[in-house]
Every structure is written in structure tokens, then in C-alpha cells.
Short mmCIF file of C-alpha atoms and ligand atoms in Angstrom, two decimals:
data_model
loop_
_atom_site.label_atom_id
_atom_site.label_comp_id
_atom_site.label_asym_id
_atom_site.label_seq_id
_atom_site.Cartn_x
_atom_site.Cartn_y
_atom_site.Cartn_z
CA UNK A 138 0.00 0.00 0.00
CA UNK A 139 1.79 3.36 -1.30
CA UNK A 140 1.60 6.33 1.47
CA UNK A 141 -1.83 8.07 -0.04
CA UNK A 142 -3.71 5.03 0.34
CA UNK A 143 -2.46 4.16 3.81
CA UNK A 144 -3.54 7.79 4.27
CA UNK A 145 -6.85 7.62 2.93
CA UNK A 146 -7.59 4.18 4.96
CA UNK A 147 -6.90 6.37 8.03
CA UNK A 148 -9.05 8.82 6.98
CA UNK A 149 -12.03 6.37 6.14
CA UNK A 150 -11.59 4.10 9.35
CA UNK A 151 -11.41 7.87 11.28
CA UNK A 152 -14.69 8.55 10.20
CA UNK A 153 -16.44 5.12 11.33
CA UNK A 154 -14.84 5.54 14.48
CA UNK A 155 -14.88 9.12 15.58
CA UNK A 156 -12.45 9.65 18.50
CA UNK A 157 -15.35 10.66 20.50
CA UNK A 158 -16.99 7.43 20.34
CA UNK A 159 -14.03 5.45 20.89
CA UNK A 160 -13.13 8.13 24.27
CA UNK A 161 -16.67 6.88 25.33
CA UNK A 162 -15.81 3.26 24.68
CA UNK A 163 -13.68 3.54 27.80
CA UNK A 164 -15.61 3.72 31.38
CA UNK A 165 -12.35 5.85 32.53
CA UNK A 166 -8.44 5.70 31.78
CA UNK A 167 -5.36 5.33 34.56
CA UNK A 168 -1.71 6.27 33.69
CA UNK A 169 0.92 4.29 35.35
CA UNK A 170 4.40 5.38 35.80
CA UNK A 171 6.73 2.46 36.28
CA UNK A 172 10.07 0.99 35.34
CA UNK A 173 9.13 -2.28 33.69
CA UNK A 174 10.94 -1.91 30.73
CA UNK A 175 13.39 -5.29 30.07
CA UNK A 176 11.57 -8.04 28.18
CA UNK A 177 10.75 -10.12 31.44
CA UNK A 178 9.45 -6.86 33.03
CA UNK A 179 7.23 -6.14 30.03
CA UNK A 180 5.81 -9.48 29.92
CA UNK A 181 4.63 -9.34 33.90
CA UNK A 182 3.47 -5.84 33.37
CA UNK A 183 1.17 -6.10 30.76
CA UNK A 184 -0.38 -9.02 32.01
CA UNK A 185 -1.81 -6.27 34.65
CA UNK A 186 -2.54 -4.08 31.46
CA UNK A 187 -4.86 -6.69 30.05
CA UNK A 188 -6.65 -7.22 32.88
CA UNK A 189 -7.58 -3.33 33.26
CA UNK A 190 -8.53 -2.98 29.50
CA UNK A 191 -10.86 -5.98 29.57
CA UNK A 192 -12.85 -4.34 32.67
CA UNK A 193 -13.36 -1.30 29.97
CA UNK A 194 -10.43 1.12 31.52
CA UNK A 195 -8.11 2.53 29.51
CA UNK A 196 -4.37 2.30 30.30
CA UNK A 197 -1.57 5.24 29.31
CA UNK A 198 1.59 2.87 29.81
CA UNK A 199 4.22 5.47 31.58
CA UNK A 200 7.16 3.20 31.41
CA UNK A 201 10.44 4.83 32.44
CA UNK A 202 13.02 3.12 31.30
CA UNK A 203 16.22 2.64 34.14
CA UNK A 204 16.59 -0.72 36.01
CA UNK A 205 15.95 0.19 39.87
CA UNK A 206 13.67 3.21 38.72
CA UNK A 207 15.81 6.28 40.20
CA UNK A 208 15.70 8.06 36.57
CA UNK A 209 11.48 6.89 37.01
CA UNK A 210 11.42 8.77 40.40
CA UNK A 211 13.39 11.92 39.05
CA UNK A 212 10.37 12.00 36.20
CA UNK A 213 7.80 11.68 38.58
CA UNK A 214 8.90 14.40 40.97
CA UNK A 215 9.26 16.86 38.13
CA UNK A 216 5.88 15.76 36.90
CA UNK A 217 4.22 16.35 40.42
CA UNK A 218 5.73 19.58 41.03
CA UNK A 219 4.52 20.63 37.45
CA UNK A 220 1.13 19.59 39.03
CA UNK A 221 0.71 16.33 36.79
CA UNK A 222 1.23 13.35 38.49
CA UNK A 223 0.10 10.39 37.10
CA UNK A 224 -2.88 8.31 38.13
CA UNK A 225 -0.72 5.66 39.62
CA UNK A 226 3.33 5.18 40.03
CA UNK A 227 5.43 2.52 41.16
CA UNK A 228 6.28 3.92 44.86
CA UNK A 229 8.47 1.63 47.12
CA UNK A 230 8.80 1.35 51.07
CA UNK A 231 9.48 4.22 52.92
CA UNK A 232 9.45 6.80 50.23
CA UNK A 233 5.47 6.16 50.50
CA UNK A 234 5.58 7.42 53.57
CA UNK A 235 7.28 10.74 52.38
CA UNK A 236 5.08 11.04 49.40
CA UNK A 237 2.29 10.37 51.42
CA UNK A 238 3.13 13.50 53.67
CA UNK A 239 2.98 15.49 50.64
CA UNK A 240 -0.60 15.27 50.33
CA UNK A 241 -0.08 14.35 46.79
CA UNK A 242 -1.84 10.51 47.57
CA UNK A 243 -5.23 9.59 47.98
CA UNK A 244 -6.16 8.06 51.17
CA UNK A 245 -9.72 7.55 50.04
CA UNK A 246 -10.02 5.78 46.51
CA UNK A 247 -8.53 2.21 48.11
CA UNK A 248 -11.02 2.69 51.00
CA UNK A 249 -13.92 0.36 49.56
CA UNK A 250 -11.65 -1.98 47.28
CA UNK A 251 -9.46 -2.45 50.53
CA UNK A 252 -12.11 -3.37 52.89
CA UNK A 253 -14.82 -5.43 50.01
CA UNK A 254 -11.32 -7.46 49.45
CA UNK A 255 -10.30 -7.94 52.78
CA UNK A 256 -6.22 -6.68 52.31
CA UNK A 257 -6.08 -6.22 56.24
CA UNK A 258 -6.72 -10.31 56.68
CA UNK A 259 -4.57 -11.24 53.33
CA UNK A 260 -1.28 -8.88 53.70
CA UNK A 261 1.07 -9.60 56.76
CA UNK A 262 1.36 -6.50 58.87
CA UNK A 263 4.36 -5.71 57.89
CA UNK A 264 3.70 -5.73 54.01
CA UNK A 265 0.33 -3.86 55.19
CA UNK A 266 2.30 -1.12 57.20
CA UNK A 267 4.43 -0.37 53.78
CA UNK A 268 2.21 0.94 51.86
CA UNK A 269 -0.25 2.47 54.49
CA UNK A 270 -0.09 6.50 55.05
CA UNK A 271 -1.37 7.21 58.64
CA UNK A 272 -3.69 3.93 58.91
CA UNK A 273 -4.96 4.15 55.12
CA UNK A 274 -4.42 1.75 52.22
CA UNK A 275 -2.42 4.20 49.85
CA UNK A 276 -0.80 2.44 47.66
CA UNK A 277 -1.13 -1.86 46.28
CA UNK A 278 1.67 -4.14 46.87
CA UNK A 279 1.96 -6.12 44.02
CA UNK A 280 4.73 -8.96 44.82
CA UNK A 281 7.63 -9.63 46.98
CA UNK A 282 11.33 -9.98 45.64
CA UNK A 283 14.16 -11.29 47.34
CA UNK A 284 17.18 -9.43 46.64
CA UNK A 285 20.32 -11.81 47.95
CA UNK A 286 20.05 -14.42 45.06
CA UNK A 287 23.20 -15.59 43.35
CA UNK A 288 22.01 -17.02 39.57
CA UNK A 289 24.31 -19.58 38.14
CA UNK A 290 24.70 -20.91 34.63
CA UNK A 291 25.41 -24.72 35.14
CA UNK A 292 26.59 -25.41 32.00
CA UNK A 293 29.44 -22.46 32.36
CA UNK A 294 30.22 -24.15 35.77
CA UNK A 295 30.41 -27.81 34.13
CA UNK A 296 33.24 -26.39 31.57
CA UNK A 297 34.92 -24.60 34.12
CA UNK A 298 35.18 -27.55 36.08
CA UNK A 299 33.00 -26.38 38.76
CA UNK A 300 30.53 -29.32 40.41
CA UNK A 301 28.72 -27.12 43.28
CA UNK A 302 27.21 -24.04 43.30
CA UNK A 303 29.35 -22.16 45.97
CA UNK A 304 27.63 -21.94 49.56
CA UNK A 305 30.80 -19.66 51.20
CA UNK A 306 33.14 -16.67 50.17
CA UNK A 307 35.80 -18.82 49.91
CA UNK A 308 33.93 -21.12 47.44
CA UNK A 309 32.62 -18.49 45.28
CA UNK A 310 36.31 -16.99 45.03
CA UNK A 311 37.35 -20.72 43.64
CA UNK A 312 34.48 -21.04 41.34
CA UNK A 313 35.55 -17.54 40.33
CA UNK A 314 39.03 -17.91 39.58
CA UNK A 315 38.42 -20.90 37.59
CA UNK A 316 35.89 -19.35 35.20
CA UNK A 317 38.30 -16.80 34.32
CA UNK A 318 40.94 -19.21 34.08
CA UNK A 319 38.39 -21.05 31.30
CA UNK A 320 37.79 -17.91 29.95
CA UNK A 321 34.53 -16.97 30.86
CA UNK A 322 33.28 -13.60 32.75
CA UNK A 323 33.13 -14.65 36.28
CA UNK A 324 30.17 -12.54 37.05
CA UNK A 325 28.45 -10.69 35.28
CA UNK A 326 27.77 -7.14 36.14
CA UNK A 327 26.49 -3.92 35.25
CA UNK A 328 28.17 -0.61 36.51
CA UNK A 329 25.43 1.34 37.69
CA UNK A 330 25.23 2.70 41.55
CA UNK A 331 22.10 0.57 42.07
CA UNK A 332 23.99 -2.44 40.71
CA UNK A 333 27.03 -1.66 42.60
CA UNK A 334 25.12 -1.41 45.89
CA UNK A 335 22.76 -4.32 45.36
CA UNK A 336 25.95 -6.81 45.16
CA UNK A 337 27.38 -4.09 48.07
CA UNK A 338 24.00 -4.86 50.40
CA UNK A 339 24.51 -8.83 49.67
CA UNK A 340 28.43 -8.50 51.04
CA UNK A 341 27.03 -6.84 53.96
CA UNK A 342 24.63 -9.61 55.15
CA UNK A 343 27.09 -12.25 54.21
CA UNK A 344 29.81 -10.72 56.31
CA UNK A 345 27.67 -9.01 59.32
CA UNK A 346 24.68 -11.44 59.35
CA UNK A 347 20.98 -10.18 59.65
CA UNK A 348 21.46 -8.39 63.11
CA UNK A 349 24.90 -6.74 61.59
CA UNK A 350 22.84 -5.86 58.18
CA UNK A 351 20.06 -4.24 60.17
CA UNK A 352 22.35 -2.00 62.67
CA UNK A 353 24.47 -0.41 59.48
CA UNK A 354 21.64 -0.37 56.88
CA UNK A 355 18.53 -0.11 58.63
CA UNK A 356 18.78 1.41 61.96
CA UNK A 357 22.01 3.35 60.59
CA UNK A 358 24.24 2.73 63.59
CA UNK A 359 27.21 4.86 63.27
CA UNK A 360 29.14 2.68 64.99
CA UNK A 361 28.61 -0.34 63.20
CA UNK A 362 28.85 1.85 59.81
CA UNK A 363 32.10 3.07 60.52
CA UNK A 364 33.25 -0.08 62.40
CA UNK A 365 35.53 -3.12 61.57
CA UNK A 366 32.84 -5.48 60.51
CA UNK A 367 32.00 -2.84 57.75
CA UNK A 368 35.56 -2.52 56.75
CA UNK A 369 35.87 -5.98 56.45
CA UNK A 370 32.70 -6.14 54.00
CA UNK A 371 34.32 -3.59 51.88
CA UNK A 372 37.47 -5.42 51.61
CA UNK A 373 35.49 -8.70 50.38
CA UNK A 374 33.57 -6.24 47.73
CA UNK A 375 36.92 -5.21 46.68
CA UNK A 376 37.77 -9.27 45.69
CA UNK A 377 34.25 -9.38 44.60
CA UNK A 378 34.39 -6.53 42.22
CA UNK A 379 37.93 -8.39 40.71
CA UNK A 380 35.60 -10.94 39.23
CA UNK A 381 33.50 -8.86 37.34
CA UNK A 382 34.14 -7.80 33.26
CA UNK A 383 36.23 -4.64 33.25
CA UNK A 384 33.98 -2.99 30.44
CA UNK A 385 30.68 -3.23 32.80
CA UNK A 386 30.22 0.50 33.11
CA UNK A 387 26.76 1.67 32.69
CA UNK A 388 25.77 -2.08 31.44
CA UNK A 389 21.81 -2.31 32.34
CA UNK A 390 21.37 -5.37 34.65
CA UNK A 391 18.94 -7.18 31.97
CA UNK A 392 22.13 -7.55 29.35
CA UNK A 393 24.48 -8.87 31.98
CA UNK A 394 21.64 -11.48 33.19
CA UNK A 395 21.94 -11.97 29.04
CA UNK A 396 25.55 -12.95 29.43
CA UNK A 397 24.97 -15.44 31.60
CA UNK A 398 21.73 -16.91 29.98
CA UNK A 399 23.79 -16.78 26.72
CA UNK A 400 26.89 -18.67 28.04
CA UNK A 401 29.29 -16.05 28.14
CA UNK A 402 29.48 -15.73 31.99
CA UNK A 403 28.94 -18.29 35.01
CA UNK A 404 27.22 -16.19 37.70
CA UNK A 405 24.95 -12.69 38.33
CA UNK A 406 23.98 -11.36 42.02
CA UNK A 407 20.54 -9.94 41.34
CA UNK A 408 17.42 -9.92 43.04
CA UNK A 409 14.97 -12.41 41.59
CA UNK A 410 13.51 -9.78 38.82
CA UNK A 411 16.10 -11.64 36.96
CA UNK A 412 14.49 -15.09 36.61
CA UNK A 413 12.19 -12.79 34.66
CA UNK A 414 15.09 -12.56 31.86
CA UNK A 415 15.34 -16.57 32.53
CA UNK A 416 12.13 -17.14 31.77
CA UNK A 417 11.45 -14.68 29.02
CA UNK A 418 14.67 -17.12 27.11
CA UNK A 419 12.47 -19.94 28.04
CA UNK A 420 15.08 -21.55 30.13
CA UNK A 421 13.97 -23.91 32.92
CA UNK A 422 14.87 -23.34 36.88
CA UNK A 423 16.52 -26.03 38.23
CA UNK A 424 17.98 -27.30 35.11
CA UNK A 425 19.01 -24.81 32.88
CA UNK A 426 19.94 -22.26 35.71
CA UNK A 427 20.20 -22.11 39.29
CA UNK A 428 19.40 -19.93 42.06
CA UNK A 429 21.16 -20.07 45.53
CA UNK A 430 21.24 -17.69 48.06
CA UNK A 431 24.47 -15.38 47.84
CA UNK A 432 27.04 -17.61 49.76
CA UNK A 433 26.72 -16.86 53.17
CA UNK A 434 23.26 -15.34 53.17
CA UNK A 435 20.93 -18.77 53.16
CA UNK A 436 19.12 -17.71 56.57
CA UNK A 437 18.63 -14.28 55.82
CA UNK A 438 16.47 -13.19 52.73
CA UNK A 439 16.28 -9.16 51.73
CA UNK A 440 13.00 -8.09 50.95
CA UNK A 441 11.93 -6.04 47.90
CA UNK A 442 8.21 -4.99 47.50
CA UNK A 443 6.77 -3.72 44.63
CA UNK A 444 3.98 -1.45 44.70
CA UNK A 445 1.81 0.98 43.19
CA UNK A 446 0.42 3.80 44.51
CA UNK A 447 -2.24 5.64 44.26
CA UNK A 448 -2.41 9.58 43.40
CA UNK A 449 -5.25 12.24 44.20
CA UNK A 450 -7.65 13.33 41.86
CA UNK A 451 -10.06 15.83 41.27
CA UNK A 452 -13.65 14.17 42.33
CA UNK A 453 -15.40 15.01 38.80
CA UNK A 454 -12.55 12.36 37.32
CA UNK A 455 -15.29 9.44 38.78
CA UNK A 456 -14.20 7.17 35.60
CA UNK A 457 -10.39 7.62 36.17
CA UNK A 458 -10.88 7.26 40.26
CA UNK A 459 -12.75 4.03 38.72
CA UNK A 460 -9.47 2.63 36.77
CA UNK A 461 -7.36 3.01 39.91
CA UNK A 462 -9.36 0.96 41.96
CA UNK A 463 -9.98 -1.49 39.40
CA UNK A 464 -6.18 -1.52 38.52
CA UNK A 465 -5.89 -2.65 42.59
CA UNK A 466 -7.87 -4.72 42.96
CA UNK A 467 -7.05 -6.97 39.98
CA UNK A 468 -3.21 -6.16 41.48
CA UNK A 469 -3.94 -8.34 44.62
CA UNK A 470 -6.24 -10.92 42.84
CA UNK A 471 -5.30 -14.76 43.10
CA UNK A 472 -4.78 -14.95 39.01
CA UNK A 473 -2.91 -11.65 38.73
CA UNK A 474 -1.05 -12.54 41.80
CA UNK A 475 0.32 -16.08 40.41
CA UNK A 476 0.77 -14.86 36.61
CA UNK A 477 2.70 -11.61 37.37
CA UNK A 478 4.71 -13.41 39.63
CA UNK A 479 5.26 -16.23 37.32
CA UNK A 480 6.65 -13.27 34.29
CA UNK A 481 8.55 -11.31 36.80
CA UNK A 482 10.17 -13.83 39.31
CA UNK A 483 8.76 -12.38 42.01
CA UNK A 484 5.87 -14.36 45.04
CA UNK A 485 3.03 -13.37 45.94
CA UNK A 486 2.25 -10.60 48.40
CA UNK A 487 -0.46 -12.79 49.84
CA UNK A 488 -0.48 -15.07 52.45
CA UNK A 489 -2.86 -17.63 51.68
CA UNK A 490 -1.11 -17.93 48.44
CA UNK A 491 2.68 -17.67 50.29
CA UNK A 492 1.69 -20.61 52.77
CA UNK A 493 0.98 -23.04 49.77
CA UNK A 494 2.94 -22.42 46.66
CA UNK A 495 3.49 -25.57 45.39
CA UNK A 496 -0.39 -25.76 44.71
CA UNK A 497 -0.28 -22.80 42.86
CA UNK A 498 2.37 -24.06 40.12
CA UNK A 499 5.70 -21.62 40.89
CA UNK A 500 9.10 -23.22 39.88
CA UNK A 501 11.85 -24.23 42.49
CA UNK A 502 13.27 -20.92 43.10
CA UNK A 503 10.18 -19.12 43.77
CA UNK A 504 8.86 -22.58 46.05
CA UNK A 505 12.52 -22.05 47.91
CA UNK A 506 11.36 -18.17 48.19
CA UNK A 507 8.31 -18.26 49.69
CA UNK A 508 9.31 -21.20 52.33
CA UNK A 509 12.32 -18.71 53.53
CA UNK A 510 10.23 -15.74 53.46
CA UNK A 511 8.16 -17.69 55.40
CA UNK A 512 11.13 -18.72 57.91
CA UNK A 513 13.23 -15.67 58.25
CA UNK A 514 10.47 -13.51 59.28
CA UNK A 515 10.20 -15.38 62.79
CA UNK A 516 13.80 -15.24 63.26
CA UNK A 517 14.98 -11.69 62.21
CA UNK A 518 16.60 -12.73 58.79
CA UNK A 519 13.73 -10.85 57.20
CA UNK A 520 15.32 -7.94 56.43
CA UNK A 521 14.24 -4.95 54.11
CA UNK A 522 16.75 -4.03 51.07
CA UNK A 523 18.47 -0.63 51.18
CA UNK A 524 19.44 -0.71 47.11
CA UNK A 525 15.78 -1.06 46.38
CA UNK A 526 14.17 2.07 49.05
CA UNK A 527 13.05 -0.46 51.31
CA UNK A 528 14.90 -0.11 54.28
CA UNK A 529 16.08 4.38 54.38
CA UNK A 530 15.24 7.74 52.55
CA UNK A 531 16.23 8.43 48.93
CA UNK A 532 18.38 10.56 50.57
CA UNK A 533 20.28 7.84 52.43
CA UNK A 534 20.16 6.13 50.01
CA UNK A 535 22.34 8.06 47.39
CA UNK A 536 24.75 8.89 49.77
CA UNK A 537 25.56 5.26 50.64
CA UNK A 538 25.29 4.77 46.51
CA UNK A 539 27.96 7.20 45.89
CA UNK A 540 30.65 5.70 48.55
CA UNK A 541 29.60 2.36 47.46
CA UNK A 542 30.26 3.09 43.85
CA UNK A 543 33.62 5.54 43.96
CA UNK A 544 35.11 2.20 46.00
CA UNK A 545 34.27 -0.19 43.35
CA UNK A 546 35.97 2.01 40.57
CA UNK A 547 38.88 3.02 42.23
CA UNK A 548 41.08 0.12 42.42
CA UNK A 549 43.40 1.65 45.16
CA UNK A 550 40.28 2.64 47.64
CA UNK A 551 40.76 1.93 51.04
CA UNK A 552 38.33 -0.45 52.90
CA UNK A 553 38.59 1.24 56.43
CA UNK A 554 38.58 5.01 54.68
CA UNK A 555 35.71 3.65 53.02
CA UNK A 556 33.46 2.81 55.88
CA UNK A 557 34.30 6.02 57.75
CA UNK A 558 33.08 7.71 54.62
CA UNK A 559 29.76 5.83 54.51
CA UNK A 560 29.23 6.38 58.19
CA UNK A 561 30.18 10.37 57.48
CA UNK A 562 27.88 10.36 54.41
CA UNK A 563 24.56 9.00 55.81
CA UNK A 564 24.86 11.48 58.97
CA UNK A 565 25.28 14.35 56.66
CA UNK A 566 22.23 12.50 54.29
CA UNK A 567 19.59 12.03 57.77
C1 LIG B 817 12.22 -3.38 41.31
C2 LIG B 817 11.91 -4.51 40.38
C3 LIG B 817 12.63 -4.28 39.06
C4 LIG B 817 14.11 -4.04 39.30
C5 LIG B 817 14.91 -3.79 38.05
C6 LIG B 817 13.71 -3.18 41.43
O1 LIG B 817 13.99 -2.08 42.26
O2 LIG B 817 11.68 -3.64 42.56
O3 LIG B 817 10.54 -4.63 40.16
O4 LIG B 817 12.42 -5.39 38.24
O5 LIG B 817 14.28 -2.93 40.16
O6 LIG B 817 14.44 -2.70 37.38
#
């Protein structure tokens, strides 16, 4: 078909469907600002896209593209200090609460959908607390990650001469030297601060333990921050950062998970997010990869929660206020619960569904998940993850970023200097 006749078909199909009566097709439309971009990502994401446009709503896909979403929440500030936030956004842990004291969230539209679906009974308190603002519902959890996952290509290992997937530091430093020596990336890596800190966070638990993690991380302890324990975790990321590709700089987390799907490299540390690259290749858990907690971290499992909230808007909008509620309440259904999870490597934020998980058809890593979840809650190895704005402020946040990632690129940083700098940069950051 030359150009004019494409043309004129527009022009003809325009006027049998008048953009008024396809605007009045829709009982109301949402926007949703998120970072789902990678092909996983997008393949958990619009399963929650369907579901919305077959209950008659329309959705206005605000992807942002940057794995970890800072360069998402830089686009939504500006946007709400123009005065046009979005109908919904992709809003983690404690930054909630912050946007939440802006006024800027509705603590009204989840009301009904909250109470007719019973969230208080089907969300553990602490998931609940998350994304409530001063007792209300203002934002939907939509899964739980675990961040301290080590993925392993076991064909790599098997011509590296590798048999076990490491379970200490010591072990993962053999496996690692005898990658390289067969010529393979050791791990695979991308250089951005998130990326740094995420394999940064993972050091910390495996050297301090969950009650170590918690004082320096969570709770912020000077003491522990700028102590030995900490200085010791730096000098293990230092080894750790020796068995990474030189040319990783800037390297988006879904191509490095590529390296080791495609054979080039033997291991990633990633939160689960990247079974969703595992999947997408149509590779199998359990046979064509692996997933092991990061050596030294099995009792302790770093929380990630992904959730959407919920923004005010003007009372008139009754069809858009509509879409939000519909887009929660789909977000916590059983089928939307199991499917997105499925695409995106996540479990479930629910209970009932967390307690029996081999019912609901999840692979071996997500099974494993759920059952430590489960565990580490009782005994304080639940802990929430720092690199993903679980666990401090944005603010905090970028200040440990920026010690974490000047250490890993200067090969002649100091591990001790280093932790007196992070415990210097969060003060100056609360
Ligand atoms: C989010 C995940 C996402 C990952 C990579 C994390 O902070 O919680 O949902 O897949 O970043 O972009």
C-alpha cells in the first residue's frame, strides 16, 4: 500500500470511528508510571494491562526506562511539582511514607476496594504497614522480591570444572578464579550505583549477618557503619568486584543477566527480577539455571516490594478514580497474583497464596522463596533491602550509593577510609 492510500484508509476508518466514540468506549483511563521496561518486566506488566482494559479502563503505559527506577522517580517528581502526576506510580517502602506526607496521595479511593477485598486479613502487617499512610491503604503491593540471590549458569560451571554451586566466600572466590581461568566472565555485572550497591547490600549480610545488616543499613548505627565489621565487607567487595568484566560500566542489569543466559558468563547477584530474563529465554529453573542464596546469606532473605500507589484526583474524574481501583484490585487478585509473579520472578504478596505455593504451580526458586520468606520472618533474617528504598530515605540512600560506587571504581580505595566515609555520608544524608 503506497503512502496516499495508507492515508486515505486512516481517513475512512477515522470517520467510522470518531475519536469521541471510541473516548466513550472507555468507562475511565489510569496512567501508570513504572520501570518495567526489560523483556521479562514487560511481559509481567502487561499481564496487569490486560486485565484493566478488559474491565473497559483505559491504560496510558508510563514506562520509564532505568533498572531500579531512580531516573522513574526523578520523572515523577518533576511531573508532580509541574502539578501532573500520574494516576498511579510505582512507589516503594518508605518513600510512600514521604510522598504520602505530601498530600499528593489519595487516602480515600482504596477505601472500599481495601475493605470489600479484605487486604487487612490477606497482607502480613508488615507488608500492610508499607504501603499504608497514617492507617490508610495508599498504595497496592503487588509482589515480593528477594534481593540476595546468586544465579548460576550450570553449563558455564560444568566447563569450568566447577561441580557445586558455591555456599561460602571462599567457594565463590574458587568457582571464580576458575571461570576466568576457562575464559569466561566470572560474574556478570552492570556498573550502575544501584547495581554496585545491590551486590554491596549482599556482602554486607554475608559478612555481618541479619542483626549486623540491620544495625548499618537499617537502623544506621554509626558505629557499626564506621566499624571493623563494615571494613571488612568492603574489603570482600573489593575481591568481589575483581571478578566482574572490566567494560561493565553503565551495562543495564537485563544484558548482563543476558551474558549469563547466553553462556558467556557463570554467575549474576541480582534480586529475583532476573528469573524474569530466565524465563522470558524460556530456560527452565533447576535445570538450565540455578538460584542459591548469595554464599553466606541462606538464613537471611532481603525483601523487595513492589507497589503501586495511588495519586489524588479531582472528584469530577469518577471514571479515572474508577481505573485506579480497578487496577488494585485486579493487582492483589489470586490470578494476577500467580501470573505476574510467574513473568517477573517475584511471590506473591499474599499469604494464603505464600503458605501453599506448590499448589499454585511456581518453579523451584520461587517454592525455595516463599518457604524462607516464610522462615526468616520469625527469626529476624527478614530484612528490608536498602538498594531497592526499602529499608532508608532516597536521601540515604544516594549517599551510601555514591561511597559504594567511587570504591568499586577506584582500584586503590581503602576499605577502612571507606566505611568512615559511609558512616560520614549517611549522617550528613539524615
Ligand atoms: C524493582 C523490580 C525491578 C528491578 C529492576 C527493582 O527495584 O523492585 O521490580 O524489576 O528494580 O528494574
Amino acid at each position: 500500500m503506497n503512502a496516499i492510500s495508507r492515508l486515505a484508509t486512516v481517513i475512512s476508518l477515522a470517520s467510522l470511528f470518531p475519536l469521541s466514540a471510541l473516548a466513550a468506549d472507555s468507562k475511565g483511563s489510569v496512567e501508570v508510571v513504572h520501570w518495567w521496561t526489560s523483556g521479562g518486566e514487560k511481559a509481567a506488566v502487561d499481564v496487569l494491562k490486560a486485565q484493566v482494559e478488559k474491565d473497559g479502563f483505559t491504560w496510558k503505559d508510563g514506562a520509564v526506562a532505568g533498572g531500579g527506577g531512580s531516573t522513574a522517580m526523578t520523572v515523577l517528581k518533576s511531573r508532580a511539582v509541574a502539578g501532573n502526576p500520574p494516576g498511579v506510580a510505582q512507589i516503594k517502602g518508605p518513600d510512600i511514607q514521604e510522598w504520602g506526607s505530601t498530600g499528593l496521595l489519595s487516602t480515600d479511593t482504596l477505601k472500599d476496594v481495601a475493605k470489600a477485598e479484605n487486604w487487612d486479613g490477606l497482607l502480613s502487617p508488615k507488608v500492610a504497614n508499607t504501603v499504608k499512610y497514617e492507617g490508610d491503604y495508599v498504595a497496592v503491593p503487588v509482589n515480593i522480591h528477594r534481593v540476595n540471590w546468586l544465579w548460576i549458569n550450570p553449563a558455564v560451571f560444568k566447563k569450568a570444572g566447577i561441580d557445586k554451586a558455591p555456599t561460602t566466600l571462599e567457594e565463590f572466590y574458587a568457582a571464580g578464579d576458575k571461570l576466568k581461568a576457562a575464559g569466561f566472565i566470572a560474574l556478570a555485572h552492570g556498573g550502575q550505583p544501584w547495581q554496585d550497591s545491590t551486590v554491596f547490600e549482599d556482602v554486607v549480610l554475608s559478612v555481618m549477618g541479619p542483626e549486623g545488616y540491620k544495625k548499618a543499613l537499617v537502623d544506621l548505627d554509626q558505629k557499626t557503619l564506621s566499624g571493623p565489621e563494615m571494613a571488612k565487607a568492603f574489603t570482600e567487595l573489593k575481591k568481589i568486584t575483581g571478578y566482574m568484566d572490566p567494560n561493565r560500566a553503565g551495562r543495564d542489569w537485563n544484558i548482563a543477566a543476558a551474558d549469563v543466559i547466553g553462556g558467556k558468563a557463570g554467575m549474576q547477584m541480582m534480586g529475583d527480577w532476573a528469573k524474569s530474563e530466565w524465563t522470558a529465554a524460556k530456560k527452565v529453573a533447576g535445570k538450565d539455571y540455578q538460584c542459591v542464596p548469595f554464599p553466606g546469606t541462606d538464613k537471611a532473605f532481603t525483601y523487595n516490594i513492589d507497589s503501586l500507589a495511588v495519586f489524588k484526583l479531582k472528584a469530577d474524574r469518577k471514571g479515572d478514580i474508577a481505573a485506579q481501583q480497578d487496577l488494585a484490585k485486579v493487582a492483589l487478585g489470586k490470578d494476577f497474583q500467580k501470573v505476574f509473579s510467574i513473568n517477573k520472578g517475584s511471590i506473591p504478596v499474599r499469604t494464603d497464596m505464600l503458605n501453599d505455593m506448590s499448589a499454585e504451580g511456581f518453579d523451584s526458586c520461587a517454592q525455595a522463596s516463599a518457604k524462607d520468606f516464610l522462615a526468616d520472618e520469625k527469626t529476624g533474617g527478614l530484612q528490608p533491602s536498602m538498594a531497592h528504598n526499602m529499608a532508608t530515605s532516597l536521601a540515604v540512600q544516594g549517599a551510601i550509593f555514591d561511597v559504594v560506587t567511587n570504591f568499586m571504581n577506584d582500584k586503590d580505595a581503602d576499605p577502612a577510609k571507606a566505611s568512615a566515609q559511609l558512616a560520614s555520608a549517611v549522617k550528613a544524608a539524615q
